[in-house]
């Protein structure tokens, strides 16, 4: 059974109008290593969704977003709302989606749904005009976009469970400073990254400080970042900031909420960054008033698409806030969109996050368009996103989704299968 869903306009517009006639939503599942974080551990499979928009004249545009059952429902609602609209009228598309999802309480969710369709619409605009997406966004200020090595504490393998064998991977175990340094060496040797981020919040903070010190010794010239995903109290965060003064480029989301972040920022010797307490435009004013955040990690999936991400960049410039880019488990369509918007956003001067080294072997785009060279990805030349869909791989990953029977990501529930008394209550230390 194929669960891809196609929505068709009642009447087919002329080709010249570039109206949306078909939207196909394909849920997929791809393999993910056992990466540890503040709320548990990644499951063996992660959900993602591939969006295909077609116009009356046969042009195809691609989008990608996070998956899960509720997201699929909202994408279906959004698809019905915009079918028949012009791919050049993304403002109308956003209004139609917001109206159709008026009962959805999460602004974040509505933004994520629109973003998936906006990227696909911009991809088609590029094919229609012979221009790249970055050109449509106003042109590039950089020809290549730097990314950061994204390190995780991790198990050596997914343990055997429910009669299924253990699943190992090429990265091996990383549960102490030595393992983290080895992971960094492998990632940097393969991708050439010029900065390093460690996902923390897994072990007591003194252990994670030791990992940062080990990374500094091993890579004395590279900027370092630490992200515990709000695992620490204000007091602990202040202590960690003191202990890592002079070591970190920025400290990301050490403690929950803008008030807590402001208390830490008042004494920290490095900028504080976030992708958790400033995730919508109406959060920015209070953050500025409190002095809570010095770097925002934008994400076009969260902020409502590529054009809104550029707007975020302009606001950051206005208030002297730095701009980086958040990442979740993603494939090449999202990576291409990230590269195009980062290349066209002057304020985005920090290296971006990416999970691609962990997940890129699963990619649904044909190889060649996206390559890491010295830690950076050159802007695809286009037209559009500059990537092509690998339909055989898409079908394989869709079947994997069907076979898995999963409906949502659950890092905590998966961890509890091996550590029954584990809880995700934060802050933990």
C-alpha positions in Angstrom: 0.0 0.0 0.0 1.4 3.4 -1.0 0.4 6.2 1.4 1.6 9.1 -0.8 -1.3 11.4 -1.3 -2.1 13.5 -4.4 -4.4 16.5 -4.4 -5.7 17.8 -7.8 -7.3 21.1 -8.7 -10.9 20.8 -9.9 -10.1 22.6 -13.1 -6.7 22.6 -14.8 -5.4 26.2 -15.4 -3.3 27.1 -18.5 0.3 26.3 -18.5 1.3 29.9 -18.7 -0.3 30.7 -15.4 2.0 28.3 -13.5 -0.9 27.2 -11.2 -0.4 24.4 -8.8 -2.3 21.3 -10.2 -0.8 18.5 -8.2 0.8 18.1 -4.8 2.3 14.8 -3.7 3.2 14.2 0.0 5.5 11.2 0.6 6.4 10.2 4.1 9.8 8.4 4.4 11.9 6.8 7.1 15.7 6.6 7.1 18.3 5.2 9.4 19.7 7.2 12.2 22.5 6.4 14.7 21.9 6.2 18.4 22.7 9.8 19.1 22.2 10.9 22.7 20.7 14.2 23.8 19.0 15.9 26.8 15.7 14.0 26.4 16.9 10.5 25.3 18.4 8.9 22.3 17.6 8.8 18.6 15.6 5.8 17.4 16.9 3.5 14.6 14.6 5.4 12.1 13.7 9.0 11.7 10.7 10.4 9.9 10.8 12.9 7.1 8.4 14.0 4.4 9.2 14.9 0.8 6.9 17.4 -1.0 6.4 17.5 -4.8 4.4 20.3 -6.4 3.6 20.2 -10.0 2.2 23.0 -12.2 -0.1 22.8 -15.2 2.9 23.1 -17.6 4.6 20.1 -15.9 7.2 21.9 -13.8 8.2 20.1 -10.6 9.3 21.6 -7.3 10.7 19.9 -4.2 10.3 20.5 -0.5 11.2 18.6 2.6 10.2 18.7 6.3 10.1 16.7 9.5 7.5 13.9 9.7 5.0 12.4 12.1 1.3 11.7 11.9 0.1 15.1 13.0 2.4 16.8 10.5 1.1 14.6 7.7 -2.5 15.7 8.6 -1.6 19.4 8.5 0.4 19.0 5.3 -2.7 17.5 3.7 -4.8 20.4 4.8 -2.3 22.8 3.5 -2.1 21.1 0.2 -5.8 21.3 -0.4 -5.7 25.0 0.5 -3.0 26.0 -2.0 -3.9 23.7 -4.9 -4.9 26.1 -7.8 -2.7 29.0 -6.6 0.2 30.3 -8.6 3.6 29.2 -7.4 4.7 32.8 -7.7 2.1 33.9 -5.2 3.7 32.6 -2.1 2.1 35.4 0.0 -1.3 34.1 -0.9 -0.1 30.5 -0.3 0.8 31.5 3.3 -2.5 33.2 3.9 -4.4 30.2 2.6 -2.4 27.8 4.8 -2.8 29.9 7.9 -6.6 30.2 7.2 -6.9 26.4 6.6 -4.9 25.6 9.8 -6.6 28.3 11.9 -7.6 25.6 14.5 -3.9 24.6 14.8 -2.7 26.3 18.0 1.0 26.2 17.2 2.3 29.1 15.1 5.5 27.0 14.8 3.5 24.2 13.1 1.8 26.5 10.7 5.1 28.0 9.8 6.6 24.6 9.2 3.8 23.5 6.9 4.1 26.7 4.8 7.8 26.4 4.7 7.7 23.0 3.0 5.4 24.3 0.3 7.3 27.6 -0.1 10.6 25.9 -0.8 8.9 23.7 -3.5 7.3 26.8 -5.0 10.6 28.7 -5.2 12.2 25.6 -6.8 9.5 25.8 -9.5 10.0 29.6 -9.8 13.7 28.9 -10.5 12.9 26.3 -13.2 10.4 28.6 -14.8 12.9 31.5 -14.9 16.2 29.7 -15.3 17.4 31.2 -12.0 18.6 29.6 -8.8 16.6 30.0 -5.6 19.4 32.2 -4.1 19.0 34.5 -7.1 15.3 34.7 -6.5 16.0 35.6 -2.9 18.1 38.6 -4.0 21.4 37.1 -4.9 24.3 35.7 -3.0 26.7 37.4 -0.6 28.8 34.2 -0.4 29.5 31.5 -3.0 29.8 28.8 -0.5 28.2 28.2 2.9 30.3 27.0 5.9 28.9 24.3 8.2 30.0 23.1 11.6 30.9 19.6 12.7 27.9 18.4 14.8 29.2 16.0 17.4 27.0 13.8 19.6 27.6 11.5 22.5 26.4 8.1 21.1 26.2 4.4 21.8 28.3 2.0 19.7 25.1 0.5 18.3 21.3 0.4 18.6 20.9 -2.5 21.1 19.0 -5.6 20.1 15.3 -5.1 20.9 12.0 -7.0 20.5 13.7 -9.9 18.6 15.5 -7.5 16.2 19.3 -7.6 16.1 21.6 -4.8 17.2 22.4 -2.1 14.5 25.9 -0.8 14.4 27.3 2.1 12.4 30.6 3.4 11.1 31.0 6.0 13.9 31.3 3.8 16.9 31.0 4.7 20.5 31.5 8.2 21.9 30.8 8.4 25.7 33.8 10.3 27.0 36.2 13.0 25.9 38.4 10.6 24.0 35.5 9.2 22.1 34.3 12.7 21.2 37.7 13.8 20.0 37.9 10.6 17.8 34.5 11.4 16.4 35.6 15.0 15.6 38.7 13.8 13.9 36.7 11.4 11.7 34.1 14.0 10.8 36.7 16.8 10.1 38.9 14.4 8.0 35.9 13.5 5.8 34.1 16.9 5.6 36.8 19.5 6.4 34.7 21.4 9.0 36.3 24.5 10.4 34.2 24.7 13.6 32.8 22.2 16.1 29.5 21.9 18.0 28.9 19.4 20.8 25.4 18.3 21.7 25.5 18.2 25.5 22.9 17.8 28.2 23.7 14.1 28.3 26.2 13.8 31.2 26.8 15.9 34.2 28.2 19.3 33.1 31.7 18.7 34.5 32.1 15.8 32.1 31.0 17.8 29.2 33.4 20.6 30.1 36.2 18.1 30.0 35.1 17.1 26.5 35.2 20.8 25.4 38.7 21.1 26.9 39.8 17.9 25.1 38.4 19.4 21.8 40.3 22.6 22.4 43.5 20.8 22.9 43.0 18.6 19.9 41.8 21.4 17.6 43.3 24.6 19.0 42.3 26.9 16.1 38.7 25.9 15.6 35.7 27.7 17.2 33.8 25.5 19.7 30.1 25.4 20.7 28.2 23.6 23.4 24.4 22.9 23.3 22.9 21.2 26.3 19.3 21.9 25.3 18.2 23.6 28.6 19.6 20.7 30.7 21.0 23.1 33.4 19.7 25.5 36.0 20.7 29.1 35.9 23.2 28.5 38.6 24.8 25.6 36.8 24.8 27.5 33.5 26.6 30.4 35.1 29.2 28.0 36.5 29.7 26.2 33.1 30.0 29.6 31.4 32.7 30.6 33.9 34.6 27.2 33.4 34.4 27.5 29.6 35.3 31.2 29.3 37.7 31.6 26.5 36.9 28.2 25.1 33.5 28.7 23.4 32.4 30.7 20.4 28.9 30.6 22.0 26.9 28.6 24.6 23.6 27.5 23.2 20.4 27.1 25.3 22.0 26.3 28.6 18.9 26.9 30.6 15.1 27.2 29.9 13.3 30.4 29.0 14.2 34.0 28.2 14.3 35.0 31.9 16.8 32.3 32.7 18.9 33.0 29.6 19.0 36.7 30.6 20.3 35.8 34.1 23.1 33.7 32.5 23.9 36.2 29.8 24.4 38.9 32.5 27.6 37.1 33.7 28.6 34.9 30.8 31.9 35.6 29.1 30.6 34.4 25.7 27.5 35.0 23.6 24.4 32.9 24.4 22.7 31.3 21.4 19.2 29.8 21.0 16.9 27.8 18.8 14.5 27.1 21.7 13.5 30.3 23.4 13.4 32.6 20.3 11.6 30.6 17.6 9.1 33.2 16.3 9.2 36.8 15.4 7.1 37.9 18.5 9.8 36.5 20.8 12.5 38.9 19.5 11.3 42.1 21.2 11.4 40.7 24.8 14.7 38.9 24.1 16.2 42.2 23.1 14.7 44.0 26.1 16.2 41.4 28.5 19.5 41.0 26.7 18.9 37.3 26.8 20.2 36.1 23.5 23.2 37.2 21.4 22.9 34.7 18.6 19.7 33.2 17.1 19.8 29.9 15.2 17.4 30.4 12.4 15.8 27.5 10.6 13.6 28.0 7.6 11.4 25.0 8.7 10.7 26.9 12.0 10.5 30.5 10.8 8.1 30.0 7.9 10.3 29.6 4.9 13.3 31.1 3.1 12.0 34.6 2.7 11.0 34.9 6.3 14.5 33.6 7.2 16.0 36.5 5.3 13.6 38.8 7.2 15.0 37.3 10.4 18.4 38.2 9.2 17.5 41.8 8.7 16.0 42.1 12.2 19.2 40.5 13.7 21.3 43.1 11.9 19.0 45.9 13.3 19.5 44.8 16.9 23.1 43.6 16.6 22.2 39.9 17.1 24.3 37.2 15.5 22.7 34.7 13.2 23.5 31.0 12.7 21.4 28.1 11.5 19.8 25.3 13.3 19.5 21.7 12.0 17.6 18.6 12.6 17.9 15.2 10.9 17.6 16.1 7.3 18.3 15.1 3.7 19.5 16.9 0.5 16.4 18.9 -0.3 16.6 20.7 3.0 20.4 21.0 2.8 20.0 22.7 -0.6 17.4 25.1 0.8 19.6 25.9 3.7 22.5 26.7 1.5 20.5 29.0 -0.8 19.1 31.0 2.0 22.3 31.2 4.0 24.2 32.3 0.9 21.7 35.2 0.3 21.5 36.4 4.0 24.2 38.9 4.8 23.7 38.6 8.6 24.2 34.8 8.7 27.9 34.9 9.5 28.3 32.0 11.8 28.8 28.5 10.4 25.5 26.6 10.1 24.6 23.4 11.9 23.9 20.2 9.9 23.1 16.6 10.6 24.0 15.7 7.0 27.1 13.6 7.9 24.8 11.4 10.1 22.0 11.0 7.5 23.3 12.0 4.1 23.9 8.4 3.0 20.1 8.0 2.9 19.7 10.9 0.5 16.7 11.2 -1.8 18.5 13.6 -4.2 20.8 12.4 -6.9 24.5 12.8 -6.0 26.8 15.5 -7.3 24.9 18.8 -6.6 25.8 19.0 -2.9 29.4 18.4 -1.8 31.3 19.4 1.4 34.7 20.9 0.6 36.7 22.3 3.5 33.6 22.3 5.6 31.5 24.3 3.1 28.9 23.6 0.5 29.0 25.5 -2.7 25.7 27.1 -3.8 24.1 24.8 -6.4 24.0 26.6 -9.7 20.4 25.9 -10.3 17.9 26.4 -11.7 15.8 26.3 -8.6 17.3 24.4 -5.7 19.7 22.7 -8.1 19.0 19.2 -7.0 17.1 16.3 -8.6 14.9 13.7 -6.9 16.1 10.1 -6.9 12.8 8.3 -7.3 14.2 4.8 -6.6 15.6 6.0 -3.3 12.4 7.8 -2.5 10.4 4.6 -3.0 12.8 2.6 -0.9 12.5 5.0 2.0 8.8 5.3 1.7 8.5 1.5 1.9 10.7 1.6 5.0 8.3 4.1 6.5 5.3 1.8 5.8 7.1 -1.2 7.2 8.2 0.6 10.4 4.6 1.6 11.4 5.9 4.6 13.5 3.8 7.7 13.9 6.1 10.1 15.8 9.6 10.7 17.0 10.1 9.6 20.6 13.7 9.9 21.9 12.5 9.6 25.6 10.3 6.5 25.0 13.1 4.8 23.1 15.6 5.5 25.9 13.2 4.1 28.5 13.2 0.8 26.7 16.8 0.4 27.9 16.8 2.6 31.0 13.3 2.2 32.4 13.6 4.9 35.1 14.9 7.5 32.7 12.9 10.8 32.6 13.2 13.9 30.4 12.5 16.4 33.1 14.6 19.5 32.5 16.7 21.2 33.8 18.5 18.1 35.1 21.5 19.6 36.8 
